[in-house]
XYZ file of C-alpha atoms in Angstrom:
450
model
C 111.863 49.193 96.920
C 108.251 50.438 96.618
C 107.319 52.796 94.076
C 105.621 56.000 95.553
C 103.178 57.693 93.833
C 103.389 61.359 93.316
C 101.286 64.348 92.856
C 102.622 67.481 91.659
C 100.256 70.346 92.282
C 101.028 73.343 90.045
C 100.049 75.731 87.402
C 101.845 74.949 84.214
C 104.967 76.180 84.782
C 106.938 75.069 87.790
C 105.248 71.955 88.410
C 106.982 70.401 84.781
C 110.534 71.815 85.661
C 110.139 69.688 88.690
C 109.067 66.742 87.153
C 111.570 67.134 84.605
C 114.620 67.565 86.646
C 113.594 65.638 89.896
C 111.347 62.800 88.659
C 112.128 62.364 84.977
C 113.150 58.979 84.132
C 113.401 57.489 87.732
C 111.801 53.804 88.216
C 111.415 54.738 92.198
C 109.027 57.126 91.691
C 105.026 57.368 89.451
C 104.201 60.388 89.025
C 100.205 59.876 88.577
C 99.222 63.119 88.049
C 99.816 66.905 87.723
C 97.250 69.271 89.377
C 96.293 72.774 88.181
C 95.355 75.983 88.720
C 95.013 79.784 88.355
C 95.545 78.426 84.471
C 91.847 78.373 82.450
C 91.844 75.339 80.458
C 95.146 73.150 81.322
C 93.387 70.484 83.386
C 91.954 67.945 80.983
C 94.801 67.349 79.315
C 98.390 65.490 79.309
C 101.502 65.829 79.934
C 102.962 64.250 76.853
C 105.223 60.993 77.026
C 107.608 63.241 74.537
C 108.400 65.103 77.533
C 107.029 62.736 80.323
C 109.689 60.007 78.818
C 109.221 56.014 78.331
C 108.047 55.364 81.725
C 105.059 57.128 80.369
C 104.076 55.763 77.243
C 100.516 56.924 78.044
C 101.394 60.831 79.345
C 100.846 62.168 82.630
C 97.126 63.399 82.999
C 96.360 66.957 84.487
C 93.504 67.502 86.696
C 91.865 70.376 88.328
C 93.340 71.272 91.920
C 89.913 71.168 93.183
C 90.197 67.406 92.791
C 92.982 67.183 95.038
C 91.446 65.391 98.174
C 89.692 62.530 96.095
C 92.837 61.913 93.731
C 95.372 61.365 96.815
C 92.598 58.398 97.661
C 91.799 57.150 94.716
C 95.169 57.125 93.078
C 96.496 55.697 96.203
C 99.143 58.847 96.483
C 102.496 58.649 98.529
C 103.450 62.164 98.242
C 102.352 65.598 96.851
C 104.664 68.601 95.621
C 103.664 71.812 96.275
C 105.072 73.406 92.395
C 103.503 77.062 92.157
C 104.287 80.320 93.419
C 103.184 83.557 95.063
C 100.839 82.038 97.725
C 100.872 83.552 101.388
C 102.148 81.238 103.786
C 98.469 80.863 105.056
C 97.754 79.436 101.374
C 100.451 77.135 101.019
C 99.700 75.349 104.457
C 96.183 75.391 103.879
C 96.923 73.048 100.673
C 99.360 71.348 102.777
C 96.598 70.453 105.352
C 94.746 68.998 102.743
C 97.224 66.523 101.450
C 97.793 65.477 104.721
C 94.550 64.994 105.469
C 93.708 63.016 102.714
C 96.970 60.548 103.701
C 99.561 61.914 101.948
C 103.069 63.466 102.963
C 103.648 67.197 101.658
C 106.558 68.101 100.039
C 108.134 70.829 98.564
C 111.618 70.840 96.418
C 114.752 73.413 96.882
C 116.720 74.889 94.371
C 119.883 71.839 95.129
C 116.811 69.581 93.672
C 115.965 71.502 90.563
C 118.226 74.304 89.425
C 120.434 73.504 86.217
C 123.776 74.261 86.371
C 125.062 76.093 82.748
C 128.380 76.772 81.140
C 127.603 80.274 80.981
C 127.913 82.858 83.647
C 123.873 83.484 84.683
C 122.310 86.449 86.341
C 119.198 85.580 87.692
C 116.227 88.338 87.970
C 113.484 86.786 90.569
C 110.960 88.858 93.015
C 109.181 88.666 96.195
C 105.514 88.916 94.703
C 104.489 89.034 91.403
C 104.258 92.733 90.114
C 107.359 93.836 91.475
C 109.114 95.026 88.505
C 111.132 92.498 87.643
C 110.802 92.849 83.232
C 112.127 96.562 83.698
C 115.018 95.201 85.822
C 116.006 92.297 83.124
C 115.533 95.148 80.269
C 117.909 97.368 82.293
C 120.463 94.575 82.864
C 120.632 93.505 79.191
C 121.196 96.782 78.083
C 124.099 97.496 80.500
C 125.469 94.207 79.592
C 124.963 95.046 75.490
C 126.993 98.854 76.143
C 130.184 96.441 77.235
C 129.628 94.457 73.990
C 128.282 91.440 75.161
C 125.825 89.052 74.330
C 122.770 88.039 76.591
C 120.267 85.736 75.961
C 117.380 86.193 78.465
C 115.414 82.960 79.367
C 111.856 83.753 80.144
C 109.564 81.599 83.230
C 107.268 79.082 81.613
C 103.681 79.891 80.621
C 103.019 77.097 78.255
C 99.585 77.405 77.708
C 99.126 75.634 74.250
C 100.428 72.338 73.049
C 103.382 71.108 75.493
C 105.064 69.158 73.219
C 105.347 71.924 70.457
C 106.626 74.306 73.227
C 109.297 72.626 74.585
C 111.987 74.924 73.372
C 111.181 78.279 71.886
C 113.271 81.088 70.108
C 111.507 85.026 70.419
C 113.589 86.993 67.891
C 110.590 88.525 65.944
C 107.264 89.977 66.454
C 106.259 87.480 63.950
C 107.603 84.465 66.409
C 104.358 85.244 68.843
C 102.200 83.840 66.058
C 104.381 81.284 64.862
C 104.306 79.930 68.795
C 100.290 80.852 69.148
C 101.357 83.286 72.293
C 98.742 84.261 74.793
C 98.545 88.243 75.702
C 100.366 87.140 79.631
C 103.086 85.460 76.872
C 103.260 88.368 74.652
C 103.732 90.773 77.758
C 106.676 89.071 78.896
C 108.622 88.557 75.405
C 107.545 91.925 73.466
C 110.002 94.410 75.403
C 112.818 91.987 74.809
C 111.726 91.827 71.058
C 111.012 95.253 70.554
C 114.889 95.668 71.791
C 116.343 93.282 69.449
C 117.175 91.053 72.656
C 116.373 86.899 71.655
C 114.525 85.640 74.468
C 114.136 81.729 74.947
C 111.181 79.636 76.945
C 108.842 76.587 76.503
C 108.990 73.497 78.983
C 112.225 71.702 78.557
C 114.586 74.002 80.696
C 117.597 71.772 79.538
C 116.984 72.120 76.151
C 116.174 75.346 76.317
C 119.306 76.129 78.023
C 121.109 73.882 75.623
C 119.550 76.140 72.577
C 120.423 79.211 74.301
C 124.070 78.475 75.216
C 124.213 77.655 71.520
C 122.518 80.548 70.528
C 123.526 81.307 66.386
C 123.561 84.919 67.346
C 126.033 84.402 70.137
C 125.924 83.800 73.875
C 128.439 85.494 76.674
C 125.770 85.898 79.316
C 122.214 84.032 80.817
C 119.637 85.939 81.751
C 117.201 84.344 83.808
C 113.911 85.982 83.477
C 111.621 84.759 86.684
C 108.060 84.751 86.702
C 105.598 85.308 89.556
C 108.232 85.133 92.874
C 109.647 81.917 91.908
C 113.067 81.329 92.042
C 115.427 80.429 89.500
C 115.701 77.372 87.418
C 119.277 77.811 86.734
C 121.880 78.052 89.003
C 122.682 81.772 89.316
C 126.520 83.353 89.434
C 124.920 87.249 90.451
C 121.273 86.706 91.726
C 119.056 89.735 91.700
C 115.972 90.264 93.686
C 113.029 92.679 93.140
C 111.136 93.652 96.450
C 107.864 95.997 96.256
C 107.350 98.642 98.754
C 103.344 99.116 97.482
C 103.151 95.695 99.570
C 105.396 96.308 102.445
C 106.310 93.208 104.504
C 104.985 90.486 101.728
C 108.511 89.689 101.262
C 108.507 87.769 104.257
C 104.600 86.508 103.871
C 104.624 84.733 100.130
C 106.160 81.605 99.187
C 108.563 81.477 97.457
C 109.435 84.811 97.069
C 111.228 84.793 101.049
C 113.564 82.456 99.316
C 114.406 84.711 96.850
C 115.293 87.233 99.139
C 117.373 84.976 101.254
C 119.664 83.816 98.100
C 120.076 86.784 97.007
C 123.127 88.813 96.031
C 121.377 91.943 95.202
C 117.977 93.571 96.930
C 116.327 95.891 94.516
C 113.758 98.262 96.226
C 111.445 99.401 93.288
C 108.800 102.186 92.687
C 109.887 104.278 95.438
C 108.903 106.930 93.491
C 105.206 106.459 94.447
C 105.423 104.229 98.138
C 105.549 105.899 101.671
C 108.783 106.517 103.092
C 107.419 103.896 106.030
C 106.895 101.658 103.372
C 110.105 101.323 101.435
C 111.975 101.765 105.017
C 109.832 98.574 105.843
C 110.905 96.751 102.890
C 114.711 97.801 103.671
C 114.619 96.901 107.265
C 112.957 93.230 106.205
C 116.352 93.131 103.419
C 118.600 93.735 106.368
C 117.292 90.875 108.338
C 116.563 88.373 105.848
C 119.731 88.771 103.293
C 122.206 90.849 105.561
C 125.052 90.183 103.253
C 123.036 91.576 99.971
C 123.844 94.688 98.629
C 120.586 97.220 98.290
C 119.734 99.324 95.333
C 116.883 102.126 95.392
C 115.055 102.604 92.178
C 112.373 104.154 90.894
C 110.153 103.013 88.122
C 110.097 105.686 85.600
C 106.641 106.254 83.781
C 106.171 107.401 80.908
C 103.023 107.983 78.231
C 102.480 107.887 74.400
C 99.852 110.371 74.344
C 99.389 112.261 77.458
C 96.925 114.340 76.193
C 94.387 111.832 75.630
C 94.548 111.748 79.351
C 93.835 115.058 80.824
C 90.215 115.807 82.122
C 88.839 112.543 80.547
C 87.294 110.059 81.466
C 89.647 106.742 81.398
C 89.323 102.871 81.632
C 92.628 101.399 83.083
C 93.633 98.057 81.964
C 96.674 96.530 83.584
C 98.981 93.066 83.752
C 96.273 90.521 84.398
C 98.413 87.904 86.713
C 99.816 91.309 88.723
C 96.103 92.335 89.460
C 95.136 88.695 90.254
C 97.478 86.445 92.495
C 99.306 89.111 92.472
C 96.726 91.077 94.717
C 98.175 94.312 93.166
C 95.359 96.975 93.536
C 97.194 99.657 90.875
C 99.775 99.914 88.618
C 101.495 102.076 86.376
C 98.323 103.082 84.687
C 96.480 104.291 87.625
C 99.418 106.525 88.204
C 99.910 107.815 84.757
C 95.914 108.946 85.209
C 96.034 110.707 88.475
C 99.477 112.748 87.577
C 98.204 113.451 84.607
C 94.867 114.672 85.575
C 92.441 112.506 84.546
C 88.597 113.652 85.435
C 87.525 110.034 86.438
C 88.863 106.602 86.349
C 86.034 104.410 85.269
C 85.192 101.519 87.510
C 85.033 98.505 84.678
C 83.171 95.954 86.916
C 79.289 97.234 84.924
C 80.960 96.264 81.215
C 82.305 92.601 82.260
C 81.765 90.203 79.967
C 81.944 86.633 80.054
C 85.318 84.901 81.755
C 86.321 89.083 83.213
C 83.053 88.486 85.481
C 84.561 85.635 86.703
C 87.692 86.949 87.505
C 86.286 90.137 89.180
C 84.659 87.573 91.231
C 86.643 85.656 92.655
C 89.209 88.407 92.889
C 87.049 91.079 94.361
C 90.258 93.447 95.964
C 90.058 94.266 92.136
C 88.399 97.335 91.553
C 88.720 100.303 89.000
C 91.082 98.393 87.170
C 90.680 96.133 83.782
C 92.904 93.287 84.143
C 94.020 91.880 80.826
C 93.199 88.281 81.112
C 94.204 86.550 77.639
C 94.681 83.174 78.342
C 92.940 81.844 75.140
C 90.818 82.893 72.305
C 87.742 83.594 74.246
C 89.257 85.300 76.929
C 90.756 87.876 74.084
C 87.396 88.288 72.954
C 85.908 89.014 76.237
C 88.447 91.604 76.974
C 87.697 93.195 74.086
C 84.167 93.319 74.381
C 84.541 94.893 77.815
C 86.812 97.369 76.351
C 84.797 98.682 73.966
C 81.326 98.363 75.879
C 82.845 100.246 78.436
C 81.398 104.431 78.326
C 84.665 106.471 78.531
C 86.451 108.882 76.689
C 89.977 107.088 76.054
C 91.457 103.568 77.186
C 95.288 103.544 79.257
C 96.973 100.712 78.268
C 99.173 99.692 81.237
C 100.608 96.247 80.225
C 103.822 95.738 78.785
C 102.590 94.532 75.348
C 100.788 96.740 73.176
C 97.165 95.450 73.412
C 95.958 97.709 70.256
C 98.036 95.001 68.300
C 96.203 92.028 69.410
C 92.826 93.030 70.140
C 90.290 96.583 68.436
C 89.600 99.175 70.380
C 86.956 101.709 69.358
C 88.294 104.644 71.374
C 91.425 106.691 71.559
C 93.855 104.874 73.836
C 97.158 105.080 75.015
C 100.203 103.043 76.549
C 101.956 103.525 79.937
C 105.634 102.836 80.116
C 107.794 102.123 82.651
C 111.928 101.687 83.311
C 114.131 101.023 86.262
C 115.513 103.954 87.211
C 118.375 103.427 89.940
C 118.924 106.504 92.328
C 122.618 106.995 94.083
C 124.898 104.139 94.285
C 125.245 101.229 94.629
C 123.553 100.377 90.918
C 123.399 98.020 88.635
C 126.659 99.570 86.625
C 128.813 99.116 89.378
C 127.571 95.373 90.300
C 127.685 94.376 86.285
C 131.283 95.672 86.343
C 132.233 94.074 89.296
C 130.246 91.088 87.511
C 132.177 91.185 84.439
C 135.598 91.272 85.683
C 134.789 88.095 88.158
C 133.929 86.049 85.183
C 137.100 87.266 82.923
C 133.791 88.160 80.245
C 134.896 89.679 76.563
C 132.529 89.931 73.769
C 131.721 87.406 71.529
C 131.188 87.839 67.858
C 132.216 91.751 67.645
């Protein structure tokens, strides 16, 4: 049998969970190289042979995306996967056009290829666009699962940014864990709210391992908790699977891949932040539920806001700085900062575009639907250091901090600032009480360790 050679085309995240549970250790198939994007930095480097395995004494080398057309040809490619998510349709077939027209098939993997099955009973928290709300949902979950006296372990979407073979499984119990693992400030926003709870969060590259570890957990383990990142969907194989849909994007769930394939597995539809969408809107968003996942049960919510210091707020003039990936491929164009500002009266929200510095002009570039919004692009050292120059070069009275990580820890800022909150707030029935209960007594669940 001829070996085929294989592309996987990703962004440091998906793109290794395929490799690692599809291609791993098969003779039949070479993988010859990863691709990247949307990630500064990763291309240029390896995949390590500690996680590529012995077939690959040498690593797995990862190139830019951009590279795509002249790889396929010179590495004499079979096959490409398509590993990333939140890309419109119009996206993903435009990549798909090139492969093919560069010779080589186009391929992308289902769930039967690459979730994990695990011991424990898993919920599974995914979306239909990055942005949606899906952190709030997973805090919300654990700490309905923690009042019946159970222990969750959330596992967290990859973002390993720093050296893959260090990462391969990592334990958040601590603050003082985001050092120990080098975290970037997109790292640090997912993990801190779990922290800050006392909840032990897991991630890295290995999703066996890490599942192993997690199962294992010395603290105890009765539940998984699949945190999902962008609108992929789950690595594990879910017993209760919970979708986030956004009705500030009405209709996306249906136009971005993969999040449509969340909403077709699901068992749950959450409609978020209908506190501040249209009543067209969210009706939009329910009427898309009812013909893509019939069978799911809907819950409304709203996402609660809430402020350290309101009344830093009032009749100033504010920057805004938000979740960087949710502004970015995430096309977001506000968040929960821009509406802590305008209900709490702010005289002016300060258009951040004139204080750019370094890798922010960039990104205001090339995503130009961004607008009087900071996004907080921390990727690496520099980046850090060009948000905070922006920050503080920026002429305003006082700084909202809308991401979920407190940015005053990481980076100085030389004004007053404050954070935005925000919570899942469920309104009527059904809610997530009545689907954990139902939850718990499927799966015969009594606390461990109490």
């Amino acid at each position: 049998m001829k070996t085929k050679n294989i592309i996987i085309i990703g962004a440091a995240g998906r793109d290794f969970h395929n490799f690692n549970t599809y291609y791993r250790g098969k003779e039949e198939y070479n993988v010859v190289a990863f691709t990247a994007t949307q990630i500064p930095d990763i291309d240029g480097r390896k995949y390590p042979t500690e996680l590529a395995g012995e077939l690959y004494p040498e690593g797995i080398p990862i190139y830019s995306q951009d590279q795509l057309p002249e790889l396929i040809k010179e590495l004499e490619v079979d096959e490409c996967v398509f590993s990333y998510s939140d890309l419109s349709y119009e996206k993903v077939m435009g990549i798909g056009a090139i492969v093919n027209s560069a010779g080589a098939n186009f391929t992308l993997l289902g769930s039967k290829a690459t979730m994990i099955k695990s011991n424990k009973p898993v919920i599974s928290v995914c979306a239909v666009r990055t942005g949606t709300g899906k952190s709030q949902t997973s805090r919300k979950i654990i700490e309905t699962l923690l009042e019946h006296d159970l222990k969750v372990v959330a596992i967290r979407h990859p973002m390993p940014y720093g050296d893959l073979a260090e990462q391969r499984v990592q334990r958040y119990a601590t603050v003082e864990d985001f050092k120990k693992h080098k975290c970037t400030i997109e790292e640090m926003e997912e993990y801190e709210p779990h922290v800050d709870r006392g909840n032990i969060i897991y991630a890295g590259v290995d999703y066996q391992d890490i599942l192993d570890a997690a199962e294992n957990d010395p603290d105890g383990c009765d539940v998984i908790l699949w945190d999902g990142g962008n609108n992929d969907f789950s690595f594990y194989e879910p017993d209760l699977a919970i979708t986030v849909l956004d009705p500030h994007r009405p209709g996306h769930e249906l136009k971005y891949y993969p999040g449509e394939v969340c909403l077709r597995t699901t068992d749950v539809s959450i409609i978020n932040k209908i506190d501040s969408a249209s009543e067209e809107a969210i009706q939009t968003v329910e009427n898309n539920i009812k013909f893509a996942a019939p069978n799911s049960t809907i819950i409304k919510a709203e996402s609660k806001i809430s402020v350290d210091n309101p009344e830093i707020i009032k009749g100033k003039r504010v920057l805004i700085v938000e979740d960087g990936p949710t502004l970015t491929h995430g096309e977001m164009k506000l968040g929960a900062g821009v509406i802590a500002a305008q209900r709490l009266g702010a005289a002016e929200i300060v258009d951040p575009r004139p204080y750019a510095v370094g890798s922010l002009i960039t990104t205001f570039d090339k995503y130009q639907h961004i607008e009087n919004i900071l996004p907080a692009m921390g990727y690496g050292e520099e980046q850090l250091k060009d948000l905070e120059a922006t920050i503080n070069a920026a002429d305003v009275d006082a700084v909202i901090i809308g991401t979920p990580m407190d940015l005053s820890r990481v980076i100085n800022i030389n004004k007053p600032c404050t954070r935005v909150y925000y919570d899942l707030d469920e309104i009527g029935t059904p809610n997530l009480e009545s689907v954990l209960t139902d939850f718990i007594k499927e799966h015969n669940l009594t606390a461990t360790n109490v």
